[in-house]
XYZ file of C-alpha atoms in Angstrom:
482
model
C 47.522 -70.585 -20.495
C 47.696 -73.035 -21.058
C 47.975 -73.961 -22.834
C 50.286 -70.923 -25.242
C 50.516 -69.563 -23.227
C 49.429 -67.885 -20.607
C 46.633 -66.437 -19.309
C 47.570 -65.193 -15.931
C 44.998 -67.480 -14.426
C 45.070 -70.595 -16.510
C 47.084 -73.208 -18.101
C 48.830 -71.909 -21.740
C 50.307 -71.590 -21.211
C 50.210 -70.083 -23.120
C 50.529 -66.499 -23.389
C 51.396 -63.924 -21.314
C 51.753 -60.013 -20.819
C 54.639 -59.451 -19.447
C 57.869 -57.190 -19.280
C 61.104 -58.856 -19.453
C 63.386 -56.230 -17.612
C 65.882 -57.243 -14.857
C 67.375 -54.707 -12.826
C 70.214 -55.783 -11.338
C 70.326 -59.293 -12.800
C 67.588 -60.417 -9.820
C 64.388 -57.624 -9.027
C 62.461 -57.743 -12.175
C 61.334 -54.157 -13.217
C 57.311 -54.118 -13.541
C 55.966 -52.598 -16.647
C 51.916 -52.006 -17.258
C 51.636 -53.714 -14.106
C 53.369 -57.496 -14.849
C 55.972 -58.325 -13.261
C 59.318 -59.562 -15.538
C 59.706 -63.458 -15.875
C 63.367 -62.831 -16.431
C 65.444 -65.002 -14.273
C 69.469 -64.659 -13.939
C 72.409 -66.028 -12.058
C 74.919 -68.460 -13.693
C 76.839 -67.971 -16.716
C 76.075 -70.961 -18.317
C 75.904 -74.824 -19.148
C 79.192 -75.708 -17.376
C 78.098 -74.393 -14.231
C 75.885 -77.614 -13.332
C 75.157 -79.525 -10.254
C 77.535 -82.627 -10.094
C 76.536 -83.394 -6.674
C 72.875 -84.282 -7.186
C 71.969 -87.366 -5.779
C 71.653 -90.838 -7.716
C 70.025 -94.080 -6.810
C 71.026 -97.193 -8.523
C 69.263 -97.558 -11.699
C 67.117 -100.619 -12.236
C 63.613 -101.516 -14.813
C 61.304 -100.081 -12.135
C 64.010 -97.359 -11.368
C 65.814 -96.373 -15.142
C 66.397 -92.927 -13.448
C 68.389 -93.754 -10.707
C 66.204 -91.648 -7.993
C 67.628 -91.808 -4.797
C 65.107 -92.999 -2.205
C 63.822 -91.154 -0.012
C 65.533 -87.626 -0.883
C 62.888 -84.813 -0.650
C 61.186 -83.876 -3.860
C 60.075 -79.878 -4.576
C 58.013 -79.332 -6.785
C 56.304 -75.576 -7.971
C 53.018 -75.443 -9.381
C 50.727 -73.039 -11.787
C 47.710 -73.198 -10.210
C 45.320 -71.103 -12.822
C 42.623 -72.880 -14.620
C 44.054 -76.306 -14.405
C 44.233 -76.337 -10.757
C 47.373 -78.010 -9.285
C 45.460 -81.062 -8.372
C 46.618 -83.564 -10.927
C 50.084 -82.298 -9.989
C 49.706 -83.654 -6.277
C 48.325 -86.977 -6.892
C 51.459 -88.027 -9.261
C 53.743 -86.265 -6.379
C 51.519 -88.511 -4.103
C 52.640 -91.930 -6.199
C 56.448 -90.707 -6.516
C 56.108 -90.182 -2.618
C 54.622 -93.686 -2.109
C 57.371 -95.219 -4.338
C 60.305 -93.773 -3.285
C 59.659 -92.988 0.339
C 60.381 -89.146 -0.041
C 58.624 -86.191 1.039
C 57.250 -83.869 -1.807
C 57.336 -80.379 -0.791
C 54.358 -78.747 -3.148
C 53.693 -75.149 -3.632
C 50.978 -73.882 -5.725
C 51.060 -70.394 -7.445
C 49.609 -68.268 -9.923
C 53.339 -66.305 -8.853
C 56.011 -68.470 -10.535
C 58.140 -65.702 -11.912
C 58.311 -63.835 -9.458
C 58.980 -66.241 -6.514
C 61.284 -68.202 -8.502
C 63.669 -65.324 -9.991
C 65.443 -64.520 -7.092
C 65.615 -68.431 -6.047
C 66.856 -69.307 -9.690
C 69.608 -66.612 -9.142
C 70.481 -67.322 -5.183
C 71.210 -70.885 -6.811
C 68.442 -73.177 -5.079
C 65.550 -73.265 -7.310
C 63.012 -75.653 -6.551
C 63.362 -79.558 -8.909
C 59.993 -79.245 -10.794
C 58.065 -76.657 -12.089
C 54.982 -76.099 -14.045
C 56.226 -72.707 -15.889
C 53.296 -71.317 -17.141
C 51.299 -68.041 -16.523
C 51.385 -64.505 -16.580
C 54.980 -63.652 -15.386
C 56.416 -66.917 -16.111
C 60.139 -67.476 -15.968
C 62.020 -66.479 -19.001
C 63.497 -70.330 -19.948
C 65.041 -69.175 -23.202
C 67.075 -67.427 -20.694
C 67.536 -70.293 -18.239
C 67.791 -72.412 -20.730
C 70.606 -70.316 -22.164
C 72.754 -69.913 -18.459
C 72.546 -73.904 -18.010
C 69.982 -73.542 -15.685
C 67.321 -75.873 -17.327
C 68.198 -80.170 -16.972
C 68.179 -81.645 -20.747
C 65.437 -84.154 -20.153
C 66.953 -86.645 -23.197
C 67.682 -89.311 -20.284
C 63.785 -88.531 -19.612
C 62.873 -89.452 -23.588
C 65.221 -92.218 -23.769
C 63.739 -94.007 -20.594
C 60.679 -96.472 -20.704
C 57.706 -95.339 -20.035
C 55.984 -97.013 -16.731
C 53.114 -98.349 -18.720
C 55.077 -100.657 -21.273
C 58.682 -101.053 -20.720
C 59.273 -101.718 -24.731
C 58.462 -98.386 -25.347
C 60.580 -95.563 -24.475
C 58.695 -92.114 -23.174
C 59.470 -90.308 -26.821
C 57.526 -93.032 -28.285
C 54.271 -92.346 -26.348
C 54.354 -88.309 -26.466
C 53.327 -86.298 -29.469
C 55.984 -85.482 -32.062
C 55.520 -81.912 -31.918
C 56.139 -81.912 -27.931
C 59.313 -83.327 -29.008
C 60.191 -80.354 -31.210
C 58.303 -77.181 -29.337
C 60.464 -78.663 -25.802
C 63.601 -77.587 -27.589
C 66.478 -75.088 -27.300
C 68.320 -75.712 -29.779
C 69.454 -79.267 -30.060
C 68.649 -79.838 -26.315
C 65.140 -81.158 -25.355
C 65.135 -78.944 -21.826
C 60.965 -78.263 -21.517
C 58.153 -80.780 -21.071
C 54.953 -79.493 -22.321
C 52.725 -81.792 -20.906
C 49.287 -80.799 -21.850
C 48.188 -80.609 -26.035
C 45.783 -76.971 -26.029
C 43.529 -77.054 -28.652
C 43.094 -73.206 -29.815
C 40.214 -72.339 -31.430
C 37.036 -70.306 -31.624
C 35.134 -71.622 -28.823
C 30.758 -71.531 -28.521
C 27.500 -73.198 -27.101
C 26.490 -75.845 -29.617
C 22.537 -75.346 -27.939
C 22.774 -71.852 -28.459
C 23.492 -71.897 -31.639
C 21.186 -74.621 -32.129
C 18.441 -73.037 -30.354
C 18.868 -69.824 -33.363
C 19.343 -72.367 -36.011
C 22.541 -70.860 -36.655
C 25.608 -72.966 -38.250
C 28.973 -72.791 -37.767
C 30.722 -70.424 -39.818
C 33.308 -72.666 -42.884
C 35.017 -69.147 -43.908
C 35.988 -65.996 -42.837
C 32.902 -64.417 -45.034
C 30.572 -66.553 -43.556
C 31.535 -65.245 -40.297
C 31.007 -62.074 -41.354
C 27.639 -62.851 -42.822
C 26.773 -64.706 -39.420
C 27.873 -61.909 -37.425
C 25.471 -60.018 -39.193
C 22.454 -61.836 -37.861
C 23.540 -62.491 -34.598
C 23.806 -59.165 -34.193
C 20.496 -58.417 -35.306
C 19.115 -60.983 -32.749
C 20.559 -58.489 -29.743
C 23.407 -60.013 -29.065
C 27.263 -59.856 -29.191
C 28.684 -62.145 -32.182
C 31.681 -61.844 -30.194
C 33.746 -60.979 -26.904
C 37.416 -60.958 -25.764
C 39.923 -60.338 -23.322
C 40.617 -56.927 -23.403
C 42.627 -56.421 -20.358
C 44.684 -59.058 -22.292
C 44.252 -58.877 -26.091
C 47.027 -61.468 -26.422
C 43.967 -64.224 -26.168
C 43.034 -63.006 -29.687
C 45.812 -63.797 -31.288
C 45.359 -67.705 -30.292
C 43.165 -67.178 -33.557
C 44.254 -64.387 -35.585
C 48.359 -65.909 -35.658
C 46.917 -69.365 -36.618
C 44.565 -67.750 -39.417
C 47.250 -66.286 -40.998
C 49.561 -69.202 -41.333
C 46.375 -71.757 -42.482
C 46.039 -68.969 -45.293
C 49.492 -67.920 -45.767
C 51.289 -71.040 -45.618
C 53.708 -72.241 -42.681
C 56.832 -70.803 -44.950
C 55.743 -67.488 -44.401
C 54.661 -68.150 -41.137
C 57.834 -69.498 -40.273
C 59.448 -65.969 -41.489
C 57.579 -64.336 -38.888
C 58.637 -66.634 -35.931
C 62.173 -66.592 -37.101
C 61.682 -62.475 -37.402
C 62.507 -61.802 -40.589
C 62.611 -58.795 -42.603
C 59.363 -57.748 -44.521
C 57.745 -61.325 -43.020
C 54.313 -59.320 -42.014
C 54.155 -56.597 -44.335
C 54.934 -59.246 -47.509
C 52.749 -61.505 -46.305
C 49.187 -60.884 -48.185
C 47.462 -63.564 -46.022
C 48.519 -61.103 -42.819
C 46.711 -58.238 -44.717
C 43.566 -60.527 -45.316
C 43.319 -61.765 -41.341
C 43.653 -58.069 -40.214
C 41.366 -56.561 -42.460
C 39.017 -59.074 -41.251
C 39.555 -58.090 -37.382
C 39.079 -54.538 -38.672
C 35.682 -54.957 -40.191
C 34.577 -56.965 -37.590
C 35.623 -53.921 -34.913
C 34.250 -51.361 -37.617
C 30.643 -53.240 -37.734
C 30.837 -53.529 -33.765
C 31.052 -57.574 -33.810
C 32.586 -57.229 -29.971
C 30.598 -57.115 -27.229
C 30.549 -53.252 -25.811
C 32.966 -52.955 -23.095
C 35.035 -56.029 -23.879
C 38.024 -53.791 -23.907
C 38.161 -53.785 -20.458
C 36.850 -57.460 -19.553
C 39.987 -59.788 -17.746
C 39.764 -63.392 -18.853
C 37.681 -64.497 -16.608
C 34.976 -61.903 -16.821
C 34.227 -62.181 -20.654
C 34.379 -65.951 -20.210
C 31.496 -65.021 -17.767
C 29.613 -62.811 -20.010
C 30.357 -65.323 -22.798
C 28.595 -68.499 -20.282
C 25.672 -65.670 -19.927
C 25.098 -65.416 -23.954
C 25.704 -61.722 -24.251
C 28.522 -62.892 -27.204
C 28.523 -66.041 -29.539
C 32.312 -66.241 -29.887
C 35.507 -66.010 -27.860
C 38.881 -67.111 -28.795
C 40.370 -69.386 -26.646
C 42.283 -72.491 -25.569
C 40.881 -75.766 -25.030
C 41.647 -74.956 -20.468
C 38.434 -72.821 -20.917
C 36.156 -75.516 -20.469
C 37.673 -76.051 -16.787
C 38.616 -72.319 -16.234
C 34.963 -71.329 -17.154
C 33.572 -74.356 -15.260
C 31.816 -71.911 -12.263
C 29.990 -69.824 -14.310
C 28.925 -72.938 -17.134
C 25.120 -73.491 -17.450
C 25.006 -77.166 -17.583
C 22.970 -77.454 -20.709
C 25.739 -75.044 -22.459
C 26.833 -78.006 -24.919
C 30.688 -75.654 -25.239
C 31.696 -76.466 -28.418
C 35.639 -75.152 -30.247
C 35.576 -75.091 -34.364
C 38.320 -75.272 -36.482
C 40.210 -72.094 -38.619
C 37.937 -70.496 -41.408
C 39.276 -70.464 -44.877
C 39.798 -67.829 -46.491
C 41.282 -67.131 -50.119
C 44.093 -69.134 -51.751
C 45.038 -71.293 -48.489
C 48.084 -73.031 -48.378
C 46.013 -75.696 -45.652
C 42.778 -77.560 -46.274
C 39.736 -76.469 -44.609
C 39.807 -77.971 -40.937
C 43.109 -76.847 -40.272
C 43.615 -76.748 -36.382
C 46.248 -74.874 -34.488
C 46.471 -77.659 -31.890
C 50.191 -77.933 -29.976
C 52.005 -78.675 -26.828
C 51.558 -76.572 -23.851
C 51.639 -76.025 -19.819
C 55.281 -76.349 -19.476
C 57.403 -78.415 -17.055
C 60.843 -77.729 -16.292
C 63.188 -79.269 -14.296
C 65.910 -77.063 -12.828
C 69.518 -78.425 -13.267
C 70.655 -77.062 -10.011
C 67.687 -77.911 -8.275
C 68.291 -80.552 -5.305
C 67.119 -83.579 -7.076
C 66.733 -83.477 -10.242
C 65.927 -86.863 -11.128
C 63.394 -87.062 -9.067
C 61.778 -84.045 -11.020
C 62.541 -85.955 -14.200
C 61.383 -88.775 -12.830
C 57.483 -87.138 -11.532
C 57.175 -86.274 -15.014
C 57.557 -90.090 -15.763
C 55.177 -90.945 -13.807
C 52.858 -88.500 -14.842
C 53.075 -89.448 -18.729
C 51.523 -92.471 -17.572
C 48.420 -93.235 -18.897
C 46.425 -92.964 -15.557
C 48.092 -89.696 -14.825
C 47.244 -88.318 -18.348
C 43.854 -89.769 -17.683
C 43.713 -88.237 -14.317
C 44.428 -85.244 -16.146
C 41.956 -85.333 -18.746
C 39.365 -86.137 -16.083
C 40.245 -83.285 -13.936
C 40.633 -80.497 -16.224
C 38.797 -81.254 -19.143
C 42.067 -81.167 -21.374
C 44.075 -83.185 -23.622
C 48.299 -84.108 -22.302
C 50.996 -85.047 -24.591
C 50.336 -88.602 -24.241
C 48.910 -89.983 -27.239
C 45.768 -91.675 -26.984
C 45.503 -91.259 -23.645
C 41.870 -90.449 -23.816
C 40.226 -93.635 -25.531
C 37.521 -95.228 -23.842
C 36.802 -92.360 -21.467
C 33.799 -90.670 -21.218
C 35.090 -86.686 -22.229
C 33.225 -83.506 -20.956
C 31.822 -81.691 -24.042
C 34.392 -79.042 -24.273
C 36.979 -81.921 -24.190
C 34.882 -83.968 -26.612
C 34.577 -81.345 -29.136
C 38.416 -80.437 -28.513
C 39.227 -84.412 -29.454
C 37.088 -84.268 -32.221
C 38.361 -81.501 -34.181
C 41.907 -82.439 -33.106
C 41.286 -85.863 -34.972
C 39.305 -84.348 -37.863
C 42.299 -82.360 -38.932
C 44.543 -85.288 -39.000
C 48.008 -84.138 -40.073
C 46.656 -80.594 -40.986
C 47.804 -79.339 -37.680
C 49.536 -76.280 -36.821
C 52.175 -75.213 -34.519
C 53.560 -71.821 -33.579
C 56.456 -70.325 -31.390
C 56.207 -66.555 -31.996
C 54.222 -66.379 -28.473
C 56.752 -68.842 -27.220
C 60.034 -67.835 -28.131
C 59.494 -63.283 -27.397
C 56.313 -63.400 -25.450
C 57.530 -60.194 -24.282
C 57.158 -58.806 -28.352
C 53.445 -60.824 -29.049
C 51.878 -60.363 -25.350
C 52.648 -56.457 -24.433
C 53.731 -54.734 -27.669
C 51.663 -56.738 -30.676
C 48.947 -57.369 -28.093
C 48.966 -53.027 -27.491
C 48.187 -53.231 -31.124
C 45.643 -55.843 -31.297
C 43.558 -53.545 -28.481
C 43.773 -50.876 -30.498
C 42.476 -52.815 -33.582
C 39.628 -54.198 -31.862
C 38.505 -50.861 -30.612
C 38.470 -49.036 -33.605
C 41.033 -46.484 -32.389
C 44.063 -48.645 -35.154
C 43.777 -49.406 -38.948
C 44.899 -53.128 -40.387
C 47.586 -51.106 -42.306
C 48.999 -49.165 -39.364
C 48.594 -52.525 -37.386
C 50.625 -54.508 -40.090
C 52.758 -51.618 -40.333
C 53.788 -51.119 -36.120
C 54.240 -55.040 -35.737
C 56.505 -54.993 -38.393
C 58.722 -52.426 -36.868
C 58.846 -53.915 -33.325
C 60.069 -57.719 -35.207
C 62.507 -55.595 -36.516
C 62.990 -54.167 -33.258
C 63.628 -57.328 -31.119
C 65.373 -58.948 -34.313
C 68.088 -56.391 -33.839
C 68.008 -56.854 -29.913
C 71.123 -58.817 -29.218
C 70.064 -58.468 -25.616
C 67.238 -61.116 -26.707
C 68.520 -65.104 -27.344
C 67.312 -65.845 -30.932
C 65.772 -69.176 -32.354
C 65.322 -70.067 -35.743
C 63.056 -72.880 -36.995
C 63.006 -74.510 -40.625
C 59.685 -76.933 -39.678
């Protein structure tokens, strides 16, 4: 994940399974074998660091870093690698004469929790993951730095423009709590159903325009001996990358919008949530998954996927570097746009396409401009270009990517992304209670794939545990209206 989410060994952020207990405030309490994200200690916003160093501010310097005080900064290293990560650390080093401790980790959560509560968490951090920290949380002690002096600075390729100018609008809105801008996303995860352009060429098959169709095509793949489609069982939360952004293209984002805000009746009223899971349920019924996919981690149906024993996998747009080991080189990966289905409220090409991999910096960390500052530096465009070269993925940064020559995941990723125009959609269900969509909706989803859970009863138990978290006041709630 990420970039949602998660995925325990990627960028998504995207997207994790995870159970948000804390026992004690500080040793998270593991549940079907995740450890909780949940970090505590603080008891709010007025708690914050006054003594964090400050530079004088100048046009090369609008932050005020201090020179040469030490920089930490605490990296997911899944399928994006931490690599792009340590050459911006290597300019803020050269610039400011600091050292830049770096950690990578595919363990943020739970080496951070007890450093977030002990009081000295590390400046930056790339929060993404499975077993992530919990930043509504943070965000709600006071823990998290508002990053508006961030926005409101210029950005280091053209002083006129300030850094909100040159970021995606929707970064802008996804990196808030509330009316505070406290979380970077830095990359832009194109989510999608994700294929090899020559295999499907080499069958003279077509990409599927509807959800029919891709019944239809299932059909014949099928037929053909092999799998129209595979999964992430051991994490069934990948699936609903798709089968969340299906819904709203069909539904409308009003009534998606009911759902992330958790309101009553928002799945079971919702007819277009009745279409998308009677469609998972045929496809499971007609044994569209590739046998065994139940049990398959990311990685390994990725694999089996790069091997053409299945057609389809749902996915974000860090697969193309995640799956990079295991890629024929004549694979020509490929990510299509939402099917229609009947009535949509969007126009066909819809894309769920939004801000991901998410940077933090940590108000009582030991120099937090600094870690505002890296992030600067690495909304540049040679950073975001670094990135994009790197990791085969889009940043925030718009435009960062013309005039480069893209990898074909990444080219088909920009060229859907720019097909769809202003038809682009943007959820926060998996954001906001990861803990409801990844473990409890995700239990679900299993089941419906497997054949062992009906649409109805699906539509039916994810109803009941919104319900359940809506009445949690244990869980911080956020509402959107766009």
């Amino acid at each position: 994940m990420g970039s949602t989410s998660a995925h325990d060994n990627e960028g998504l952020g995207r997207r994790n399974l995870i159970k948000r207990s804390a026992a004690l405030g500080l040793i998270a309490v593991p549940t079907m074998g995740f450890l909780s994200a949940c970090a505590t200690g603080g008891d709010g916003g007025d708690d914050k660091k006054t003594d964090a160093p400050k530079g004088e501010t100048s046009e090369k310097n609008p932050l005020g870093v201090k020179n040469g005080v030490a920089l930490e900064a605490f990296i997911f290293k899944g399928g994006l690698g931490d690599q792009y990560a340590k050459d911006a650390e290597a300019d803020f080093k050269a610039t400011y004469k600091a050292e830049v401790k770096h950690t990578g980790t595919q363990e943020v959560g739970p080496k951070l929790t007890p450093r977030f509560a002990g009081g000295n968490p590390p400046d930056v951090i790339d929060n993404s993951g499975a077993g992530h920290l919990d930043m509504n949380k943070l965000s709600s002690q006071g823990q998290l730095q508002d990053l508006a002096e961030l926005l409101d600075a210029p950005s280091l390729d053209d002083p006129a423009k300030k850094v909100r100018d040159i970021i995606h609008p929707s970064t802008l809105e996804k990196g808030k709590h509330g009316d505070v801008f406290d979380v970077l996303y830095y990359a832009f995860t194109i989510y999608g159903t994700w294929y090899s352009q020559k295999l499907l060429d080499d069958k003279g098959w077509t990409y599927p325009k509807t959800l029919d169709e891709m019944v239809t095509l299932c059909g014949e793949i099928k037929k053909e001996g092999i799998a129209p489609w595979t999964y992430a069982g051991k994490y069934p939360y990948y699936v609903h990358f798709n089968l969340f952004a299906q819904i709203a293209k069909i539904g409308g984002m009003d009534a998606w919008m009911a759902i992330d805000n958790l309101q009553p009746n928002a799945w079971t009223g919702n007819d277009a949530v009745k279409e998308v899971v009677e469609h998972y349920e045929e496809l499971a019924a007609k044994k569209y998954f590739l046998e065994g996919s139940q049990g398959l981690t990311h990685i390994q149906s990725q694999t089996a996927w790069n091997k053409r024993k299945a057609v389809f996998i749902p996915n974000g747009s860090w697969v193309e570097n995640e799956a990079a080991p295991t890629t024929p080189k004549d694979f020509g990966m490929a990510v299509g746009a939402l099917f229609d289905g009947s009535g949509d409220k969007h126009p066909h090409g819809t894309l769920r396409a939004e801000p991901s991999e998410p940077y933090i910096v940590a108000s009582k960390g030991k120099n937090p401009r600094g870690g505002m500052e890296l992030l600067r530096i690495m909304l540049s465009k040679e950073h975001a270009q670094n990135f994009a070269t790197k990791v085969k993925s889009l940043t925030c940064v718009v435009d960062a990517p013309e005039g480069m020559t893209l990898s074909p995941g990444l080219a088909s990723a920009n060229k859907v992304f720019k097909e769809a125009g202003e038809n682009l959609l943007s959820l926060q269900l998996q954001e906001w209670y990861p803990a409801l969509t990844d473990e409890k909706l995700g239990g679900l989803t299993g089941q419906l794939l497997t054949g062992e859970l009906k649409a109805a009863e699906w539509i039916k138990k994810a109803q009941a545990e919104a319900d359940k978290v809506a009445k949690d006041d244990s869980v911080t709630k956020f509402q959107r209206t766009s």
